[in-house]
Tab-separated table of C-alpha atoms in Angstrom:
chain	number	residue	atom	x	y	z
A	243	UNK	CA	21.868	81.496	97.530
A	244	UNK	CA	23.249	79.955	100.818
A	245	UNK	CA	21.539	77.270	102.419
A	246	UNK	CA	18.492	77.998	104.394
A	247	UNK	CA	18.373	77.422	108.149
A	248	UNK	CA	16.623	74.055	108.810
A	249	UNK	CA	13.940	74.924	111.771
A	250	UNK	CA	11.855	72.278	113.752
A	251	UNK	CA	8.605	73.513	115.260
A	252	UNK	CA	7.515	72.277	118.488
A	253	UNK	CA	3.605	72.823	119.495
A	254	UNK	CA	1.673	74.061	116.218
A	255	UNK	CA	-0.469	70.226	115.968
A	256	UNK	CA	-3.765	70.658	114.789
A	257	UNK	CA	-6.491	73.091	115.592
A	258	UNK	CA	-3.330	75.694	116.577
A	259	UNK	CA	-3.441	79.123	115.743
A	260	UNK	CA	0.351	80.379	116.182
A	261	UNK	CA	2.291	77.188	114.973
A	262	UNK	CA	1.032	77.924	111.299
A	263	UNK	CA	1.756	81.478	111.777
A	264	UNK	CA	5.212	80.786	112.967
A	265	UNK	CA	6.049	78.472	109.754
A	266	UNK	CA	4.430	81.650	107.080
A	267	UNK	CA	6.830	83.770	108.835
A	268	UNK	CA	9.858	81.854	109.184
A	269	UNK	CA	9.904	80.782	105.686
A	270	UNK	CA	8.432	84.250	104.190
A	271	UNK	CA	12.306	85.245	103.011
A	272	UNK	CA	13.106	81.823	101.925
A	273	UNK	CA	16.073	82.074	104.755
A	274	UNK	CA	14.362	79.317	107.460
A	275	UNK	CA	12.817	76.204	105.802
A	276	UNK	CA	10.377	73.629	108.253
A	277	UNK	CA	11.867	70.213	108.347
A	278	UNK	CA	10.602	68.605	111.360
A	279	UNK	CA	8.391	68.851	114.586
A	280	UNK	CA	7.424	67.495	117.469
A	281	UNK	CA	4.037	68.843	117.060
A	282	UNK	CA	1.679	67.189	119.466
A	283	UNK	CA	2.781	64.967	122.582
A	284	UNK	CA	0.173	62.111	120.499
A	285	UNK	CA	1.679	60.707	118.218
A	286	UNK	CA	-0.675	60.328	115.326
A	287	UNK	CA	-1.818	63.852	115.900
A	288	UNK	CA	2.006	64.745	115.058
A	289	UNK	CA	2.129	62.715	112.356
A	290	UNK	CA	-1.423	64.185	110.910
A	291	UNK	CA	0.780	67.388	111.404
A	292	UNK	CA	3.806	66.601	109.640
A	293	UNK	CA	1.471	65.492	106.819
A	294	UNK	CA	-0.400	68.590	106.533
A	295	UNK	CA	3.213	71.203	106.955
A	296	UNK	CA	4.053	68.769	104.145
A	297	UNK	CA	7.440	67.710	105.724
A	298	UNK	CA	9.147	63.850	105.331
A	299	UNK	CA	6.906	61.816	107.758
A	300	UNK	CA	9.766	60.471	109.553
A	301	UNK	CA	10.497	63.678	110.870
A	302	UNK	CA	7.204	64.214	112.402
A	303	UNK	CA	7.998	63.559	116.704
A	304	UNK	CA	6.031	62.166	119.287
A	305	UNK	CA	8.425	63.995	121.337
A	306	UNK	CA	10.878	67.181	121.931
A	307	UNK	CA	13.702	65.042	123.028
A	308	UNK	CA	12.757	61.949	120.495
A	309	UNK	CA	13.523	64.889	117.623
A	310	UNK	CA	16.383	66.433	119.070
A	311	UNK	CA	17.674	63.252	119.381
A	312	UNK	CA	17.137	61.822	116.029
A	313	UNK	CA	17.835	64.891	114.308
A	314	UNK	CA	20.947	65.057	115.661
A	315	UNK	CA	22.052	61.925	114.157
A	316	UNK	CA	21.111	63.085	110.843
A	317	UNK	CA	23.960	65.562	108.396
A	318	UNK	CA	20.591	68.045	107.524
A	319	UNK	CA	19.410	67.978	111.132
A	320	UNK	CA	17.593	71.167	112.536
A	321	UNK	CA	19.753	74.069	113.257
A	322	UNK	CA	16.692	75.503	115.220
A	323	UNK	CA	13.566	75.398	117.098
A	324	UNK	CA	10.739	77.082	117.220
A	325	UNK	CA	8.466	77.150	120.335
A	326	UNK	CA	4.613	77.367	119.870
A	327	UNK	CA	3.575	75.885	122.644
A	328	UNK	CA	1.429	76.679	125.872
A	329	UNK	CA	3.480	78.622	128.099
A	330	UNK	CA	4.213	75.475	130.642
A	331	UNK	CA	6.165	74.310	128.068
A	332	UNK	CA	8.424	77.196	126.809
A	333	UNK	CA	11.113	76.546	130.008
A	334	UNK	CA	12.115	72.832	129.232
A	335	UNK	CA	11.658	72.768	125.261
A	336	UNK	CA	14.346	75.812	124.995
A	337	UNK	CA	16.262	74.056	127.235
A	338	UNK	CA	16.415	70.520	126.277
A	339	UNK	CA	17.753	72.957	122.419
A	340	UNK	CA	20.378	74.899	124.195
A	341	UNK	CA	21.457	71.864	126.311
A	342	UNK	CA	22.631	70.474	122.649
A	343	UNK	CA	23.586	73.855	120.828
A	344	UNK	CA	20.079	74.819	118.903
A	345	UNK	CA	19.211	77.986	118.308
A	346	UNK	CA	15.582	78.798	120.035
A	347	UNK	CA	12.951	80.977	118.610
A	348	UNK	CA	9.847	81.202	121.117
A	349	UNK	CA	6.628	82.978	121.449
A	350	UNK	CA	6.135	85.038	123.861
A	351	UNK	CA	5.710	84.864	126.933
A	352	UNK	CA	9.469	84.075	127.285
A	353	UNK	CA	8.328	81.311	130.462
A	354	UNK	CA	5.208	80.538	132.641
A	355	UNK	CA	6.375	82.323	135.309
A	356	UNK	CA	9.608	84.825	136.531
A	357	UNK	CA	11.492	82.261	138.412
A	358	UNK	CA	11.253	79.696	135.118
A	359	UNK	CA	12.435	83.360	132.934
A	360	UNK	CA	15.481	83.755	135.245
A	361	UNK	CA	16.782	80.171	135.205
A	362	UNK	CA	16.332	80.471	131.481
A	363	UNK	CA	18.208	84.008	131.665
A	364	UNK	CA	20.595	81.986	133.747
A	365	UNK	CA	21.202	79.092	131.605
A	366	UNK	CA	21.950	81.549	128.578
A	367	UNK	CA	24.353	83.648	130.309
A	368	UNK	CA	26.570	80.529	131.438
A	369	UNK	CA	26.165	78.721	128.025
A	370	UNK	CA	25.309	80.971	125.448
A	371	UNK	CA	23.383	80.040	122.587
A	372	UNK	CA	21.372	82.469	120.567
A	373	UNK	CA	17.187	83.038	121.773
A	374	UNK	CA	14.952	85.641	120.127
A	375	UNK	CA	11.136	86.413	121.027
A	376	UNK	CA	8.219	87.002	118.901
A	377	UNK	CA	7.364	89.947	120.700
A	378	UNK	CA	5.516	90.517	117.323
A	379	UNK	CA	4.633	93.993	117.009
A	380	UNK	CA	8.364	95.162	117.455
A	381	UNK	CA	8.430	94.317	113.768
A	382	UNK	CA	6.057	96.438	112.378
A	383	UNK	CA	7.947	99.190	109.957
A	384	UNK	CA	6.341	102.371	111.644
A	385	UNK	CA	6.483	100.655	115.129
A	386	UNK	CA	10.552	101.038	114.605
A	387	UNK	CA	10.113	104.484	112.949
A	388	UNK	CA	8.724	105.898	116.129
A	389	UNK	CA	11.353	104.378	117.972
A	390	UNK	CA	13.546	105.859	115.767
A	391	UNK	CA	12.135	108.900	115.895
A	392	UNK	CA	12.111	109.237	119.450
A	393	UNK	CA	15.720	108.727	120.202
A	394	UNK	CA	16.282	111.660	117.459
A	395	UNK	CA	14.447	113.851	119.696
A	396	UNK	CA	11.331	114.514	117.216
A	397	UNK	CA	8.858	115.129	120.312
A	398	UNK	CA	11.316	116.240	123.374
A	399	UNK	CA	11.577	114.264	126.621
A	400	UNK	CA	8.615	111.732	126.544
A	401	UNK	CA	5.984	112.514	128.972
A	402	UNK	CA	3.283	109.791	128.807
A	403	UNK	CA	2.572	106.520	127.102
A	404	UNK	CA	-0.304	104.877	126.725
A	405	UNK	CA	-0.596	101.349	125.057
A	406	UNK	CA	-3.536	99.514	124.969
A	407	UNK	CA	-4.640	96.026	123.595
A	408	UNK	CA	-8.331	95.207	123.558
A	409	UNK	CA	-9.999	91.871	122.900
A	410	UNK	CA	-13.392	90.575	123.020
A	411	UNK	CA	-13.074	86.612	122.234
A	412	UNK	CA	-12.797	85.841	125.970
A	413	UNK	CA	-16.105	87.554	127.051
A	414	UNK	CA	-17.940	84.495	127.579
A	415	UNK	CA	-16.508	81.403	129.373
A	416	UNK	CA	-16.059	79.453	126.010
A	417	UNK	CA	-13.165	77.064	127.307
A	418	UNK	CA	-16.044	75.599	129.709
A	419	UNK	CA	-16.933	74.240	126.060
A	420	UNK	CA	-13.877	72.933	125.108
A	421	UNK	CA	-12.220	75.986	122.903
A	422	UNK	CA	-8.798	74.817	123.046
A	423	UNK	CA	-7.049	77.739	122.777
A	424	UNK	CA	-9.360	79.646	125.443
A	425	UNK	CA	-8.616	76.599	127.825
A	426	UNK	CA	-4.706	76.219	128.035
A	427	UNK	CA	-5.060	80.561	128.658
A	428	UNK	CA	-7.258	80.328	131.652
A	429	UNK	CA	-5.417	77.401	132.906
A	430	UNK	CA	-2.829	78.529	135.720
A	431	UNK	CA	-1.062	75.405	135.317
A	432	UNK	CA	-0.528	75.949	131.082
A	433	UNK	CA	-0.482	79.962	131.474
A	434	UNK	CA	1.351	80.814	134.386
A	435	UNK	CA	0.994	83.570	136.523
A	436	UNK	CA	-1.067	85.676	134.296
A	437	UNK	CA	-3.961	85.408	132.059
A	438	UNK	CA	-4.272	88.173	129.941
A	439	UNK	CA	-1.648	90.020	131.056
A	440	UNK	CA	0.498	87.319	130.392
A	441	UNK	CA	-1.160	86.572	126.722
A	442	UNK	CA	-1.856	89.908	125.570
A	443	UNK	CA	-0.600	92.564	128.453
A	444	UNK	CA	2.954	91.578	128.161
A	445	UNK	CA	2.667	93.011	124.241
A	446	UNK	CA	1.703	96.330	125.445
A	447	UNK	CA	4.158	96.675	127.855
A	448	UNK	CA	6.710	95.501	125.259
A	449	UNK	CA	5.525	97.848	122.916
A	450	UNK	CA	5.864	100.602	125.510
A	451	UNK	CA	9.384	100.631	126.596
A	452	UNK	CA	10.573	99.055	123.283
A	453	UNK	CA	9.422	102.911	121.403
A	454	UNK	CA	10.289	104.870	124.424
A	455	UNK	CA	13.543	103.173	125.143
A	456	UNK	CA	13.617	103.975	128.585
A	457	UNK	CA	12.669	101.145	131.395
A	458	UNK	CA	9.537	101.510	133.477
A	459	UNK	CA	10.887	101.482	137.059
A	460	UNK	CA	7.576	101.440	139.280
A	461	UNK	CA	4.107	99.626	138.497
A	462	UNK	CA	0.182	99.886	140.112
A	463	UNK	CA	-1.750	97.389	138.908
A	464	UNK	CA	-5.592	96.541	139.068
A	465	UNK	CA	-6.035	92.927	137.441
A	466	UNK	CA	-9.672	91.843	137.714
A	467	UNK	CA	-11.476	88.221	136.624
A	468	UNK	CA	-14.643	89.568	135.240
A	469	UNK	CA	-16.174	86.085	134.274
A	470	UNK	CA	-17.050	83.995	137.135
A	471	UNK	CA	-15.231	81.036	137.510
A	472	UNK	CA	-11.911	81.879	136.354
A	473	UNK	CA	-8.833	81.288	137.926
A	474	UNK	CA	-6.318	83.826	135.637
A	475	UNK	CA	-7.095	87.581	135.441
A	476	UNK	CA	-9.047	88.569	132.180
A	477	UNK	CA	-8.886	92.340	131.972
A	478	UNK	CA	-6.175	94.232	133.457
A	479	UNK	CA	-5.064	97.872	133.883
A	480	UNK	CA	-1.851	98.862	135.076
A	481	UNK	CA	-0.174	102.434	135.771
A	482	UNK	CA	3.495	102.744	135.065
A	483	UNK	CA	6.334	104.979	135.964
A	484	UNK	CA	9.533	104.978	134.049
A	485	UNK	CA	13.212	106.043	134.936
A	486	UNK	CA	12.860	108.921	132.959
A	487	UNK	CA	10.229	110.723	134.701
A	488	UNK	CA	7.275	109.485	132.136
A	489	UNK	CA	4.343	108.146	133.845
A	490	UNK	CA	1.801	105.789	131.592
A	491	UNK	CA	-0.385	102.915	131.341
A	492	UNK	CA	-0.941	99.820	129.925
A	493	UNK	CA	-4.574	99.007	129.548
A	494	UNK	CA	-5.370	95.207	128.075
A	495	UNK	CA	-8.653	93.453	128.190
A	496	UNK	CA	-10.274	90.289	126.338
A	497	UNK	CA	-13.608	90.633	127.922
A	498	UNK	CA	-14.249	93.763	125.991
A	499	UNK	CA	-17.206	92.918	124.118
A	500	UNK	CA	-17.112	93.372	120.067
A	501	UNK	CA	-12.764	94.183	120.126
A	502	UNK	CA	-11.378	92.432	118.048
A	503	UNK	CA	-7.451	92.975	118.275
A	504	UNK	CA	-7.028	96.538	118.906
A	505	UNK	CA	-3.616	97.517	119.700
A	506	UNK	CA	-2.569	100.855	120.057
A	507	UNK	CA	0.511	103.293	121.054
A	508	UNK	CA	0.238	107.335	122.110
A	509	UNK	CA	3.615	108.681	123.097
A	510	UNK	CA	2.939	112.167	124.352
A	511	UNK	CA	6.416	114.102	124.456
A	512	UNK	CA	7.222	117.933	125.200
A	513	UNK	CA	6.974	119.070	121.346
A	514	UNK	CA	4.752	116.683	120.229
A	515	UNK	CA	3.239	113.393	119.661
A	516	UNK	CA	2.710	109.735	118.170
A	517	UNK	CA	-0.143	107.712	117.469
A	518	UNK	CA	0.366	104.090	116.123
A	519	UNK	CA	-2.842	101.868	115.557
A	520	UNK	CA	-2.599	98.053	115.087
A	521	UNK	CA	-5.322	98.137	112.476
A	522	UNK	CA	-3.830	101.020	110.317
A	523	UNK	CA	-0.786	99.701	110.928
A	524	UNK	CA	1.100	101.069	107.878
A	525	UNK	CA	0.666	104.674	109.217
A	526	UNK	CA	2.159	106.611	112.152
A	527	UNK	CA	0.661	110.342	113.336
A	528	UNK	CA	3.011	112.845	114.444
A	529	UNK	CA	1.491	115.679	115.928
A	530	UNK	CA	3.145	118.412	116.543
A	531	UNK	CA	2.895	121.599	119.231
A	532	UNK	CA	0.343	123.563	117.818
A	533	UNK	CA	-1.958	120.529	117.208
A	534	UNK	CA	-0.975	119.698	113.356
A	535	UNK	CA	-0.860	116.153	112.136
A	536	UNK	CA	1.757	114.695	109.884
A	537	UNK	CA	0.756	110.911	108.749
A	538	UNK	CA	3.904	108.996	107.634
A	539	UNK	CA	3.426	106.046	105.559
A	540	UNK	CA	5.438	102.716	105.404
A	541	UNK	CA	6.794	101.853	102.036
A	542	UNK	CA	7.379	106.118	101.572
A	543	UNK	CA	10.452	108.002	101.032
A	544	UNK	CA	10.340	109.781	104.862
A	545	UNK	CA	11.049	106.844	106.733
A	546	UNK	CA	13.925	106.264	108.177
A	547	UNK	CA	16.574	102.816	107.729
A	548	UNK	CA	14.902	101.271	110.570
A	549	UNK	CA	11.706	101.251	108.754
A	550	UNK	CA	12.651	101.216	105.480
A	551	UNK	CA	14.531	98.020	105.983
A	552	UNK	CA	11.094	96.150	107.202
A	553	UNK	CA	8.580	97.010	104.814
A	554	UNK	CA	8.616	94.788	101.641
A	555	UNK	CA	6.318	96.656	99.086
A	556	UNK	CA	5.654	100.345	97.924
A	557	UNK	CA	3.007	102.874	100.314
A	558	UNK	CA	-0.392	101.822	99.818
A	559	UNK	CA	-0.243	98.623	99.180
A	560	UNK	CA	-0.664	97.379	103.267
A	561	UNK	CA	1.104	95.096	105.230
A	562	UNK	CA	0.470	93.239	108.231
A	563	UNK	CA	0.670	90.154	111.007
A	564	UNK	CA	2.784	88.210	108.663
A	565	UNK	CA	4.858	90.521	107.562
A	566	UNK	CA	5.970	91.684	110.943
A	567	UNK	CA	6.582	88.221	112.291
A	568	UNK	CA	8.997	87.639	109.287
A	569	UNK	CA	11.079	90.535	110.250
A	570	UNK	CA	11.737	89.214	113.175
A	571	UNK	CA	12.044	85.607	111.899
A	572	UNK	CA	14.813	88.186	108.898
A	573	UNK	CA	16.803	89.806	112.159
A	574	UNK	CA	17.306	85.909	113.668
A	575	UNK	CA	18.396	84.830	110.315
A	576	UNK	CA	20.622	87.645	110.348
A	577	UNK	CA	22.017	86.623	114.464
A	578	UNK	CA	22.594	83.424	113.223
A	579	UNK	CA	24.554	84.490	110.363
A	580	UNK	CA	26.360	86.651	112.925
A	581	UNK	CA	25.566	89.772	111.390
A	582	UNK	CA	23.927	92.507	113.992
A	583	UNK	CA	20.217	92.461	114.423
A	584	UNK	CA	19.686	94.874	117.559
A	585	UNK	CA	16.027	95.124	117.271
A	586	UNK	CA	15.283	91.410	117.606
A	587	UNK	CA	13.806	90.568	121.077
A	588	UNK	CA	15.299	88.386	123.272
A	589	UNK	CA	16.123	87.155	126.435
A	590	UNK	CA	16.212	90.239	128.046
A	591	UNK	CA	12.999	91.228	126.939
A	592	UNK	CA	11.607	87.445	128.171
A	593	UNK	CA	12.920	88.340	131.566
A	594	UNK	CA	11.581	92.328	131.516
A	595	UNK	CA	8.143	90.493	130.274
A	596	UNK	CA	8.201	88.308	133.200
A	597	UNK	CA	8.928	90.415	136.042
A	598	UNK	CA	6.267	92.768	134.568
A	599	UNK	CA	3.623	90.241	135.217
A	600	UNK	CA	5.046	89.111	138.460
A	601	UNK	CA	5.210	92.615	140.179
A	602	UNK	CA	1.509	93.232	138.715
A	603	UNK	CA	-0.178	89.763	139.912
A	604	UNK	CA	1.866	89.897	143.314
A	605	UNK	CA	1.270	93.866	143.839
A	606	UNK	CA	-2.522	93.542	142.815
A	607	UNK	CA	-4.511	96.448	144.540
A	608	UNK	CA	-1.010	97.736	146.541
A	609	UNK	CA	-0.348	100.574	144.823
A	610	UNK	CA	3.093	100.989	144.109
A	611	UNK	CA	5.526	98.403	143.385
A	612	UNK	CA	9.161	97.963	142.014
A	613	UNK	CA	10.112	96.833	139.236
């Protein structure tokens, strides 16, 4: 077994929610191990950090450039980051890595805003360097077996698509009692241009045109700030037209009282159909013309390589969050191996994200608007 691909992780300090998440599914294939992080801009919180990811202590960085810059110095320095951090943050972390030849994993949103996504677009095309995005749901097995299937042709021309991603944590103004992670998301100057749209809307939209593999070309958007005192849109619907002719929406909300984390995909083609739902994620409904339903199961014999490739045990036995993450922590692996991974997000998809958010929040209640 080669060596594994030394990672640091920079946000993930205690109390986070997506820096442990990122480490579970980096590591899930044994291919990435954690070294070091610059977990929290306080020092003692990084160190309380390091301690509990269990890495050396030294290696635990008040500091994105003090661990770049020590690790450098070191023969089993990182060979990548990872970027957990509040969006403000995702523009100069991945480029204080690429200035010095790291590899850069980062959650989505790709930037805080479209002007930060296209000097980062920018910076890659002069310098290269290799960036993926957890655009997480593009791992799911029987998300990439309906965008499998529809290339093949299984429902005709696509029609209509409809994704939709409801939450319900944000319904009450909880960062006005110090909930950290509700704070930095209705913060304009940690978030960006968007609130949810930028948090949770941009994985819809994602999700959309990464099954449909066309591009939507035109957007209408109706954002709305439904608790008072708010500064960042919390609910958000927008209407979408893509180069193909489809029309659709993208509906995502976290004001919706009692959702938990409902995602969900219709594709509505000439033949027939597809239904994908986040919370029976290890199924995808085909319907056909005359109204019959075909249910598909990961870990079966009648999915195709796309699929088959993601899912890790046999149908039945489910599979989830995690497991999606790793497969697209498996398809960086693979980049940086330089073997082909074409259904790992990246900075194309970052800049798609971005402009998607810009067009909505500038074109808010305009009707129409390029994008």
């Amino acid at each position: 077994m080669s060596a594994r691909i030394r990672m640091g992780l920079i946000g993930g300090g205690p109390g986070a929610f997506i820096g442990p998440v990122h480490r579970l599914a980096a590591e899930m294939d044994r291919r990435i191990e954690l070294v070091a992080g610059a977990f929290s801009s306080d020092p003692a919180r990084s160190l309380a950090a390091g301690e509990a990811y269990g890495i050396d202590p030294t290696r635990a960085y008040p500091s994105v450039e003090a661990m770049i810059a020590a690790e450098a110095q070191r023969p089993d320095g990182i060979q990548m980051v990872v970027i957990a951090t509040p969006n403000h943050l995702h523009l100069p972390a991945a480029k204080a890595a690429l200035d010095v030849g790291l590899a850069v994993m980062s959650d989505k949103p790709a930037t805080a805003t479209l002007a930060q996504a296209q000097e980062l677009a920018a910076l890659l095309a002069d310098k290269g360097g290799l960036y993926g995005l957890t655009f997480t749901y593009a791992g799911y097995p029987m998300i990439r077996e309906a965008k499998a299937r529809i290339a093949a042709g299984e429902i005709g021309r696509v029609r209509k698509v409809v994704a939709e991603y409801y939450q319900g944590w944000l319904a009450q103004p909880i960062e006005q009692d110090g909930n950290k992670q509700a704070g930095w998301r209705t913060d304009p100057k940690q978030a960006g241009q968007g609130g949810c749209i930028g948090d949770i809307g941009v994985h819809a939209f994602n999700l959309a045109e990464f099954v449909v593999g066309d591009a939507v070309e035109q957007v209408n958007a109706d954002l709305g700030i439904v608790v008072p005192g708010r500064a960042l849109d919390d609910d958000m619907t927008v209407l979408l037209r893509f180069a193909n002719g489809a029309r659709g929406m993208v509906g995502a909300s976290q004001i919706a009282t009692g959702e938990r984390n409902n995602l969900t995909l219709r594709i509505y083609g000439e033949t027939g159909a597809i239904r994908w739902s986040h919370e029976a994620a290890d199924r995808l409904i085909i319907t056909d013309a005359d109204g019959s339903d075909r249910t598909l199961w990961a870990g079966s014999g009648h999915v195709g390589d796309w699929a088959a490739r993601a899912v890790r045990v046999p149908a039945g036995h489910p599979e989830g969050y995690l497991e999606a993450f790793a497969n697209l922590y498996r398809d960086f692996a693979d980049r940086m191996a330089g073997e082909d991974a074409p259904l790992l997000p990246g900075i194309a998809e970052g800049l798609r994200s971005m402009r998607f958010v810009s067009a909505c929040v500038e074109g808010n209640g305009k009707g129409w608007v390029d994008l």
